[in-house]
Coordinates of C-alpha atoms in Angstrom, one line a residue:
X1 CA 12.0 -8.5 37.9
X2 CA 11.6 -10.0 41.3
X3 CA 8.2 -10.8 42.9
X4 CA 8.4 -12.1 46.5
X5 CA 5.8 -14.1 48.4
X6 CA 4.7 -13.1 51.9
X7 CA 7.7 -14.9 53.6
X8 CA 10.1 -12.6 51.7
X9 CA 12.2 -15.6 50.8
X10 CA 10.4 -17.4 48.0
X11 CA 9.0 -15.8 44.9
X12 CA 9.4 -15.5 41.1
X13 CA 12.4 -14.1 39.3
X14 CA 12.1 -13.0 35.7
X15 CA 14.6 -11.7 33.2
X16 CA 14.2 -10.2 29.7
X17 CA 16.7 -9.3 27.0
X18 CA 16.0 -7.4 23.8
X19 CA 16.4 -9.2 20.5
X20 CA 19.8 -7.8 19.8
X21 CA 21.1 -8.2 23.4
X22 CA 19.8 -11.8 23.4
X23 CA 21.6 -12.7 20.2
X24 CA 24.9 -10.9 20.9
X25 CA 25.3 -11.3 24.7
X26 CA 22.9 -13.5 26.6
X27 CA 20.6 -16.1 25.0
X28 CA 17.5 -17.4 26.7
X29 CA 19.3 -20.6 27.8
X30 CA 22.1 -18.4 29.3
X31 CA 19.5 -16.3 31.1
X32 CA 18.0 -19.4 32.6
X33 CA 21.4 -20.5 33.8
X34 CA 22.0 -17.0 35.2
X35 CA 18.7 -17.1 37.2
X36 CA 18.9 -20.7 38.4
X37 CA 22.6 -21.0 39.2
X38 CA 23.6 -17.5 40.2
X39 CA 20.7 -15.5 41.4
X40 CA 18.2 -18.0 42.9
X41 CA 20.8 -19.6 45.4
X42 CA 21.6 -16.1 46.8
X43 CA 17.9 -15.2 47.0
X44 CA 17.1 -18.4 48.9
X45 CA 19.9 -17.5 51.3
X46 CA 18.3 -14.1 51.8
X47 CA 21.3 -12.5 50.1
X48 CA 19.4 -10.6 47.4
X49 CA 22.0 -7.9 47.0
X50 CA 24.8 -10.4 46.4
X51 CA 22.6 -12.2 43.9
X52 CA 22.0 -9.0 42.0
X53 CA 25.7 -8.1 42.0
X54 CA 26.6 -11.6 40.9
X55 CA 24.2 -11.4 38.0
X56 CA 25.6 -8.0 37.0
X57 CA 29.1 -9.4 37.0
X58 CA 28.0 -12.3 34.7
X59 CA 26.4 -9.8 32.3
X60 CA 29.4 -7.5 32.4
X61 CA 31.6 -10.5 31.5
X62 CA 29.4 -11.3 28.5
X63 CA 29.3 -7.8 27.1
X64 CA 32.7 -7.9 25.4
X65 CA 34.1 -5.5 22.9
X66 CA 34.0 -8.2 20.2
X67 CA 30.3 -9.0 20.8
X68 CA 29.5 -5.3 20.8
X69 CA 31.3 -4.8 17.5
X70 CA 29.5 -7.8 16.0
X71 CA 26.1 -6.3 17.2
X72 CA 27.0 -2.9 15.7
X73 CA 27.9 -4.6 12.4
X74 CA 24.5 -6.4 12.2
X75 CA 22.7 -3.2 13.1
X76 CA 24.5 -1.3 10.4
X77 CA 23.7 -4.1 7.9
X78 CA 20.1 -3.9 8.9
X79 CA 20.1 -0.2 8.3
X80 CA 21.7 -0.5 4.9
X81 CA 19.3 -3.2 3.9
X82 CA 16.3 -1.3 5.2
X83 CA 16.8 2.2 3.9
X84 CA 19.1 2.3 0.9
X85 CA 18.2 -1.3 -0.1
X86 CA 14.5 -0.8 0.0
X87 CA 14.8 2.5 -1.8
X88 CA 16.9 1.0 -4.6
X89 CA 14.4 -1.9 -4.9
X90 CA 11.5 0.5 -5.1
X91 CA 13.2 2.6 -7.8
X92 CA 14.3 -0.5 -9.7
X93 CA 10.9 -2.1 -9.8
X94 CA 9.1 1.2 -10.6
X95 CA 11.6 2.1 -13.2
X96 CA 11.6 -1.3 -14.9
X97 CA 7.8 -1.3 -15.1
X98 CA 7.7 2.1 -16.6
X99 CA 10.5 1.5 -19.0
X100 CA 8.9 -1.8 -20.3
X101 CA 5.6 -0.1 -20.6
X102 CA 7.2 2.6 -22.8
X103 CA 8.5 -0.2 -25.0
X104 CA 5.5 -2.5 -25.1
X105 CA 2.5 -0.4 -24.1
X106 CA 2.8 3.3 -24.9
X107 CA 0.8 3.9 -28.0
X108 CA 1.8 6.5 -30.6
X109 CA 0.4 10.0 -29.7
X110 CA -2.8 10.7 -31.6
X111 CA -5.3 13.3 -30.6
X112 CA -8.8 11.9 -30.2
X113 CA -11.5 14.4 -31.0
X114 CA -15.3 14.2 -31.8
X115 CA -14.3 15.7 -35.1
X116 CA -12.5 12.5 -36.1
X117 CA -14.8 10.5 -38.5
X118 CA -14.5 7.1 -40.1
X119 CA -14.1 7.8 -43.8
X120 CA -14.4 4.2 -44.8
X121 CA -14.1 0.8 -43.1
X122 CA -10.5 -0.4 -42.7
X123 CA -9.7 -3.4 -44.8
X124 CA -10.4 -6.8 -43.1
X125 CA -12.0 -5.1 -40.1
X126 CA -14.5 -7.3 -38.2
X127 CA -16.3 -6.8 -34.9
X128 CA -14.1 -9.3 -33.0
X129 CA -11.0 -7.6 -34.3
X130 CA -12.4 -4.3 -33.3
X131 CA -12.6 -5.5 -29.7
X132 CA -8.9 -6.6 -29.9
X133 CA -7.9 -3.2 -31.2
X134 CA -10.0 -1.2 -28.7
X135 CA -9.0 -3.2 -25.6
X136 CA -5.4 -3.9 -26.7
X137 CA -5.8 -7.7 -26.5
X138 CA -8.3 -10.4 -27.0
X139 CA -10.5 -10.8 -23.9
X140 CA -13.8 -12.4 -23.1
X141 CA -15.5 -9.6 -24.9
X142 CA -13.9 -10.8 -28.2
X143 CA -15.4 -14.3 -27.7
X144 CA -18.8 -12.8 -26.8
X145 CA -18.7 -10.8 -30.0
X146 CA -17.7 -13.9 -32.0
X147 CA -20.8 -15.8 -30.6
X148 CA -23.1 -12.9 -31.3
X149 CA -21.7 -12.6 -34.9
X150 CA -22.3 -16.3 -35.5
X151 CA -25.8 -15.9 -34.1
X152 CA -26.5 -12.9 -36.3
X153 CA -25.4 -14.9 -39.3
X154 CA -27.9 -17.6 -38.5
X155 CA -25.3 -20.2 -37.7
X156 CA -26.2 -20.6 -34.0
X157 CA -29.1 -19.8 -31.7
X158 CA -29.2 -19.3 -27.9
X159 CA -31.8 -20.8 -25.6
X160 CA -32.7 -19.5 -22.1
X161 CA -29.8 -17.1 -22.2
X162 CA -31.1 -15.2 -19.2
X163 CA -30.7 -18.3 -17.1
X164 CA -27.0 -18.6 -17.7
X165 CA -26.1 -16.9 -14.4
X166 CA -28.8 -18.7 -12.4
X167 CA -28.1 -22.3 -13.1
X168 CA -25.8 -24.1 -10.6
X169 CA -23.5 -27.0 -11.4
X170 CA -25.3 -29.4 -9.1
X171 CA -28.8 -28.4 -10.2
X172 CA -30.8 -31.2 -11.8
X173 CA -30.7 -31.0 -15.6
X174 CA -33.8 -29.4 -17.1
X175 CA -33.8 -29.2 -21.0
X176 CA -36.8 -26.8 -20.9
X177 CA -35.0 -24.1 -18.8
X178 CA -31.3 -24.8 -19.0
X179 CA -29.2 -22.5 -21.2
X180 CA -28.2 -24.1 -24.5
X181 CA -26.7 -23.3 -27.9
X182 CA -28.4 -24.8 -31.0
X183 CA -26.7 -25.2 -34.3
X184 CA -29.3 -25.2 -37.0
X185 CA -28.4 -26.2 -40.6
X186 CA -26.5 -23.2 -42.1
X187 CA -28.4 -21.2 -44.7
X188 CA -27.9 -22.6 -48.2
X189 CA -27.1 -19.2 -49.7
X190 CA -24.4 -18.4 -47.1
X191 CA -20.7 -19.4 -47.5
X192 CA -18.9 -21.0 -44.6
X193 CA -17.3 -18.5 -42.2
X194 CA -13.5 -18.1 -42.5
X195 CA -10.7 -17.2 -40.2
X196 CA -11.2 -17.1 -36.4
X197 CA -15.0 -17.0 -36.9
X198 CA -14.8 -20.2 -38.9
X199 CA -12.6 -21.9 -36.3
X200 CA -15.1 -20.9 -33.6
X201 CA -18.0 -22.3 -35.6
X202 CA -16.2 -25.6 -36.2
X203 CA -15.4 -25.9 -32.5
X204 CA -19.1 -25.5 -31.7
X205 CA -20.1 -28.0 -34.3
X206 CA -17.7 -30.6 -32.9
X207 CA -19.0 -30.0 -29.3
X208 CA -22.6 -30.1 -30.5
X209 CA -22.2 -33.6 -31.9
X210 CA -25.0 -35.3 -33.8
X211 CA -27.7 -33.5 -31.8
X212 CA -26.2 -30.1 -32.9
X213 CA -27.0 -28.8 -29.5
X214 CA -24.6 -27.7 -26.7
X215 CA -26.1 -28.1 -23.2
X216 CA -24.8 -28.6 -19.7
X217 CA -21.3 -29.9 -19.7
X218 CA -20.7 -29.4 -23.4
X219 CA -21.8 -25.8 -23.1
X220 CA -19.8 -25.1 -19.9
X221 CA -16.6 -26.0 -21.8
X222 CA -17.2 -23.6 -24.7
X223 CA -15.0 -20.7 -23.3
X224 CA -12.1 -23.1 -22.8
X225 CA -12.6 -24.6 -26.3
X226 CA -12.7 -21.2 -27.9
X227 CA -9.8 -19.8 -26.0
X228 CA -7.3 -20.4 -28.9
X229 CA -9.5 -18.0 -30.9
X230 CA -8.1 -15.2 -28.8
X231 CA -4.6 -15.9 -30.0
X232 CA -5.8 -16.1 -33.6
X233 CA -7.5 -12.7 -33.3
X234 CA -4.3 -11.2 -31.9
X235 CA -2.2 -12.7 -34.7
X236 CA -4.6 -11.3 -37.2
X237 CA -4.3 -7.8 -35.6
X238 CA -0.5 -8.1 -35.8
X239 CA -0.6 -9.3 -39.4
X240 CA -2.8 -6.3 -40.4
X241 CA -0.2 -4.0 -38.9
X242 CA -2.4 -2.7 -36.1
X243 CA -0.4 -4.2 -33.1
X244 CA 3.3 -4.3 -32.8
X245 CA 3.4 -7.8 -31.3
X246 CA 1.1 -10.4 -29.7
X247 CA 0.0 -8.6 -26.5
X248 CA -1.2 -11.5 -24.3
X249 CA 2.2 -13.2 -23.9
X250 CA 3.9 -9.9 -22.9
X251 CA 1.0 -9.0 -20.6
X252 CA 1.1 -12.4 -18.9
X253 CA 4.9 -12.2 -18.6
X254 CA 4.9 -8.9 -16.7
X255 CA 1.8 -9.6 -14.6
X256 CA 3.5 -12.8 -13.5
X257 CA 6.7 -10.9 -12.8
X258 CA 4.8 -8.4 -10.6
X259 CA 3.1 -11.3 -8.8
X260 CA 6.5 -12.8 -8.2
X261 CA 7.7 -9.5 -6.7
X262 CA 4.7 -9.4 -4.4
X263 CA 5.3 -13.0 -3.2
X264 CA 9.0 -12.2 -2.6
X265 CA 7.9 -9.2 -0.7
X266 CA 5.6 -11.2 1.5
X267 CA 8.4 -13.7 2.2
X268 CA 10.7 -10.9 3.1
X269 CA 8.2 -9.4 5.6
X270 CA 7.8 -12.9 7.1
X271 CA 11.5 -13.3 7.5
X272 CA 11.7 -9.7 8.9
X273 CA 9.4 -10.6 11.7
X274 CA 10.8 -14.1 12.2
X275 CA 14.5 -13.2 12.5
X276 CA 13.6 -10.4 13.4
X277 CA 15.2 -7.9 11.0
X278 CA 13.3 -4.6 10.3
X279 CA 15.4 -4.0 7.2
X280 CA 13.9 -7.0 5.5
X281 CA 10.4 -5.8 6.5
X282 CA 11.1 -2.5 4.6
X283 CA 12.5 -4.5 1.7
X284 CA 9.3 -6.6 1.7
X285 CA 7.1 -3.5 1.6
X286 CA 9.1 -2.1 -1.3
X287 CA 8.9 -5.3 -3.2
X288 CA 5.1 -5.5 -2.7
X289 CA 4.6 -1.9 -3.8
X290 CA 6.9 -2.5 -6.8
X291 CA 5.1 -5.7 -7.6
X292 CA 1.7 -4.0 -7.6
X293 CA 3.0 -1.3 -9.9
X294 CA 4.6 -3.9 -12.2
X295 CA 1.2 -5.8 -12.4
X296 CA -0.6 -2.5 -13.1
X297 CA 1.7 -1.6 -16.0
X298 CA 1.9 -5.2 -17.1
X299 CA -1.8 -5.2 -17.7
X300 CA -1.3 -2.4 -20.2
X301 CA 1.6 -4.0 -22.2
X302 CA -0.2 -3.8 -25.5
X303 CA 1.1 -1.4 -28.1
X304 CA -0.7 -0.2 -31.3
X305 CA 1.2 0.7 -34.4
X306 CA 0.7 4.3 -35.8
X307 CA -1.8 2.7 -38.2
X308 CA -3.4 0.8 -35.4
X309 CA -3.8 3.9 -33.3
X310 CA -5.4 5.7 -36.2
X311 CA -7.9 2.9 -36.8
X312 CA -8.6 2.8 -33.0
X313 CA -9.4 6.6 -33.2
X314 CA -11.8 5.9 -36.1
X315 CA -13.5 3.1 -34.0
X316 CA -13.9 5.5 -31.1
X317 CA -15.5 8.0 -33.5
X318 CA -17.8 5.3 -34.9
X319 CA -18.7 4.3 -31.3
X320 CA -19.6 7.9 -30.4
X321 CA -21.9 8.1 -33.5
X322 CA -23.5 4.7 -32.8
X323 CA -24.1 5.5 -29.2
X324 CA -25.8 8.8 -30.0
X325 CA -27.9 7.1 -32.8
X326 CA -29.0 4.3 -30.4
X327 CA -30.0 6.9 -27.8
X328 CA -32.3 8.6 -30.2
X329 CA -33.6 5.7 -32.3
X330 CA -36.9 3.9 -31.6
X331 CA -36.0 0.8 -33.6
X332 CA -32.9 -0.9 -35.0
X333 CA -34.2 -0.3 -38.5
X334 CA -34.0 3.4 -37.8
X335 CA -30.5 3.0 -36.5
X336 CA -29.1 1.7 -39.8
X337 CA -30.6 4.5 -41.8
X338 CA -27.8 6.8 -40.6
X339 CA -25.2 6.9 -43.4
X340 CA -22.3 6.9 -40.9
X341 CA -23.6 3.8 -39.2
X342 CA -24.0 2.0 -42.5
X343 CA -20.3 2.3 -43.1
X344 CA -19.9 -0.9 -40.9
X345 CA -23.5 -1.9 -40.2
X346 CA -26.0 -1.8 -43.0
X347 CA -28.5 -4.2 -41.4
X348 CA -30.1 -4.4 -37.9
X349 CA -28.2 -7.7 -37.3
X350 CA -24.9 -6.1 -38.0
X351 CA -25.8 -3.1 -35.9
X352 CA -26.4 -5.4 -33.0
X353 CA -23.1 -7.2 -33.5
X354 CA -21.2 -3.9 -33.7
X355 CA -23.0 -2.6 -30.6
X356 CA -21.8 -5.6 -28.7
X357 CA -18.2 -5.3 -30.1
X358 CA -18.1 -1.6 -29.1
X359 CA -19.5 -2.2 -25.6
X360 CA -23.0 -0.8 -26.4
X361 CA -25.0 -3.9 -25.7
X362 CA -27.1 -2.1 -23.0
X363 CA -27.9 0.7 -25.5
X364 CA -28.9 -1.9 -28.1
X365 CA -31.2 -3.6 -25.6
X366 CA -32.8 -0.2 -24.8
X367 CA -33.6 0.4 -28.4
X368 CA -35.2 -3.1 -28.8
X369 CA -37.1 -2.5 -25.6
X370 CA -38.5 0.8 -26.8
X371 CA -39.5 -0.8 -30.1
X372 CA -41.4 -3.5 -28.2
X373 CA -42.9 -1.3 -25.5
X374 CA -44.2 1.6 -27.7
X375 CA -47.5 0.5 -29.4
X376 CA -47.2 3.0 -32.2
X377 CA -43.6 2.1 -33.0
X378 CA -44.4 -1.6 -32.8
X379 CA -47.3 -1.2 -35.1
X380 CA -45.2 0.7 -37.6
X381 CA -42.4 -1.9 -37.3
X382 CA -44.8 -4.8 -37.8
X383 CA -46.2 -3.1 -41.0
X384 CA -42.7 -2.8 -42.4
X385 CA -41.3 -6.1 -40.9
X386 CA -40.4 -5.8 -37.3
X387 CA -36.8 -6.6 -36.3
X388 CA -35.8 -8.6 -33.2
X389 CA -32.7 -10.7 -32.7
X390 CA -34.6 -14.0 -32.4
X391 CA -31.3 -15.9 -31.9
X392 CA -31.3 -14.4 -28.4
X393 CA -34.8 -15.7 -27.5
X394 CA -38.3 -14.9 -28.5
X395 CA -39.6 -11.4 -28.3
X396 CA -42.5 -10.5 -26.1
X397 CA -45.8 -10.0 -28.0
X398 CA -49.2 -8.6 -27.2
X399 CA -52.2 -7.9 -29.4
X400 CA -52.8 -4.5 -27.9
X401 CA -49.5 -3.7 -26.2
X402 CA -51.0 -3.8 -22.7
X403 CA -49.1 -5.4 -19.9
X404 CA -45.7 -4.7 -21.5
X405 CA -44.3 -3.2 -18.3
X406 CA -46.2 -5.3 -15.7
X407 CA -44.3 -7.8 -13.5
X408 CA -44.8 -11.4 -12.4
X409 CA -43.1 -14.2 -10.6
X410 CA -41.2 -15.0 -13.7
X411 CA -39.7 -11.6 -14.6
X412 CA -40.1 -7.9 -13.9
X413 CA -41.5 -7.3 -17.4
X414 CA -42.7 -9.1 -20.5
X415 CA -40.1 -7.1 -22.5
X416 CA -36.8 -9.1 -22.8
X417 CA -33.7 -7.5 -21.3
X418 CA -31.6 -7.9 -24.4
X419 CA -28.7 -6.0 -22.9
X420 CA -28.7 -8.3 -19.8
X421 CA -28.9 -11.4 -22.1
X422 CA -25.9 -10.3 -24.1
X423 CA -24.0 -9.6 -20.8
X424 CA -24.5 -13.2 -19.7
X425 CA -22.7 -14.4 -22.8
X426 CA -19.4 -14.0 -21.0
X427 CA -20.5 -16.7 -18.5
X428 CA -22.6 -19.0 -20.6
X429 CA -19.5 -21.0 -21.7
X430 CA -18.0 -21.4 -18.2
X431 CA -18.8 -24.0 -15.6
X432 CA -21.1 -22.4 -13.0
X433 CA -20.5 -22.6 -9.3
X434 CA -22.2 -25.2 -7.1
X435 CA -25.1 -24.3 -4.8
X436 CA -22.8 -24.0 -1.7
X437 CA -19.3 -22.9 -1.0
X438 CA -17.1 -22.4 2.0
X439 CA -14.0 -20.6 3.2
X440 CA -11.7 -20.1 6.1
X441 CA -9.0 -18.0 7.5
X442 CA -5.9 -18.3 9.6
X443 CA -3.3 -16.2 11.3
X444 CA 0.3 -16.1 12.6
X445 CA 2.7 -14.2 14.7
X446 CA 6.3 -12.9 14.9
X447 CA 9.2 -12.8 17.3
X448 CA 11.5 -10.4 19.1
X449 CA 13.3 -10.3 22.4
X450 CA 12.9 -13.0 25.1
X451 CA 13.7 -14.3 28.5
X452 CA 11.9 -16.4 31.1
X453 CA 11.0 -16.9 34.7
X454 CA 12.2 -19.0 37.5
X455 CA 10.6 -19.8 40.9
X456 CA 12.5 -20.0 44.1

């Protein structure tokens, strides 16, 4: 490209070569030499035609058969890498993920139906183990259930549970409003908990120290301290013959493998734009897609045994029954009158724990709210001994029941949101965020053909 000034002698001369031409025939340095040593001298001598012919001769000399063959070879290699290569990678990653899921995550076929009932509680079944069997591994819900079971047994009590998600790490300590866990003296007529539940209780006692209270830093480390309980629960599920193997190590292995594929895919795309080589870009896209599929299947690499699948079906049936009973009941005492519910939960405390274990904490909270909000139900409950899980906090009370639904600066209602309180148990043992946080972003670019300009 030539752009002359008004004198028709001086101006700017530009050349450009595509990425393949630049690599195979004429690099940017060689283009600069072509402009400055061949074309510009002719242009300054007002011999533009000779300058263009000289440039064409230089280019013709550079475009050799060997260079063309080399360029064709690289183009063919790029095509092979891009189309068959990317396709094979996609099939390999997809196929491996599905094959491994069939080995480690595909449960035995068992038809689930509302007609399936729990004839009797399985041996050694506990609420935390139920969460492991239902979810396929021990998660934060298992630890939440452990804490609620310990609280229902009178071994721990929560304070200011509804503040767990509001307190920031850099807030000033306030013993009156900060969330905390108290460890009262255990009931004399109650034996010490065993198994994972006992391990969790002993961990809390150690963290509570002489004050038998977990607050601030000691409370924020609870989830990390109780993390080994997850493995113990999974080991117990394997020992009972409900799971084929420990699920978390297998899940972690394949999720990490999928993440590795995504990282390799990103690197391949980066190289594809940097070289540039479009085939590597296609390979990168295939690796990222395969990695995402591997991660998705990896998260499901938990396999129940035939017996475990049967027990899981019974738990689903029990959950359906408990959910319907909670929807119709006006008090927790009414819930445990159902013979089917009493199979696993024969007291209101146990019904609350099983509700949490089966993901029905919101429904449990609604029953308790109805009991506290309805004057007639509350009066009848008080006459027979009202139930409220005091370990979650104190229940709202009123002499005549007025104001139960009115709001204030402190909360929207005097009736405790038990379901919300239980939901916060997943965060009460983790360090909260600070009052402020920041972030940023960046960007980059790629490459391709190239050339340059010369003045004359």
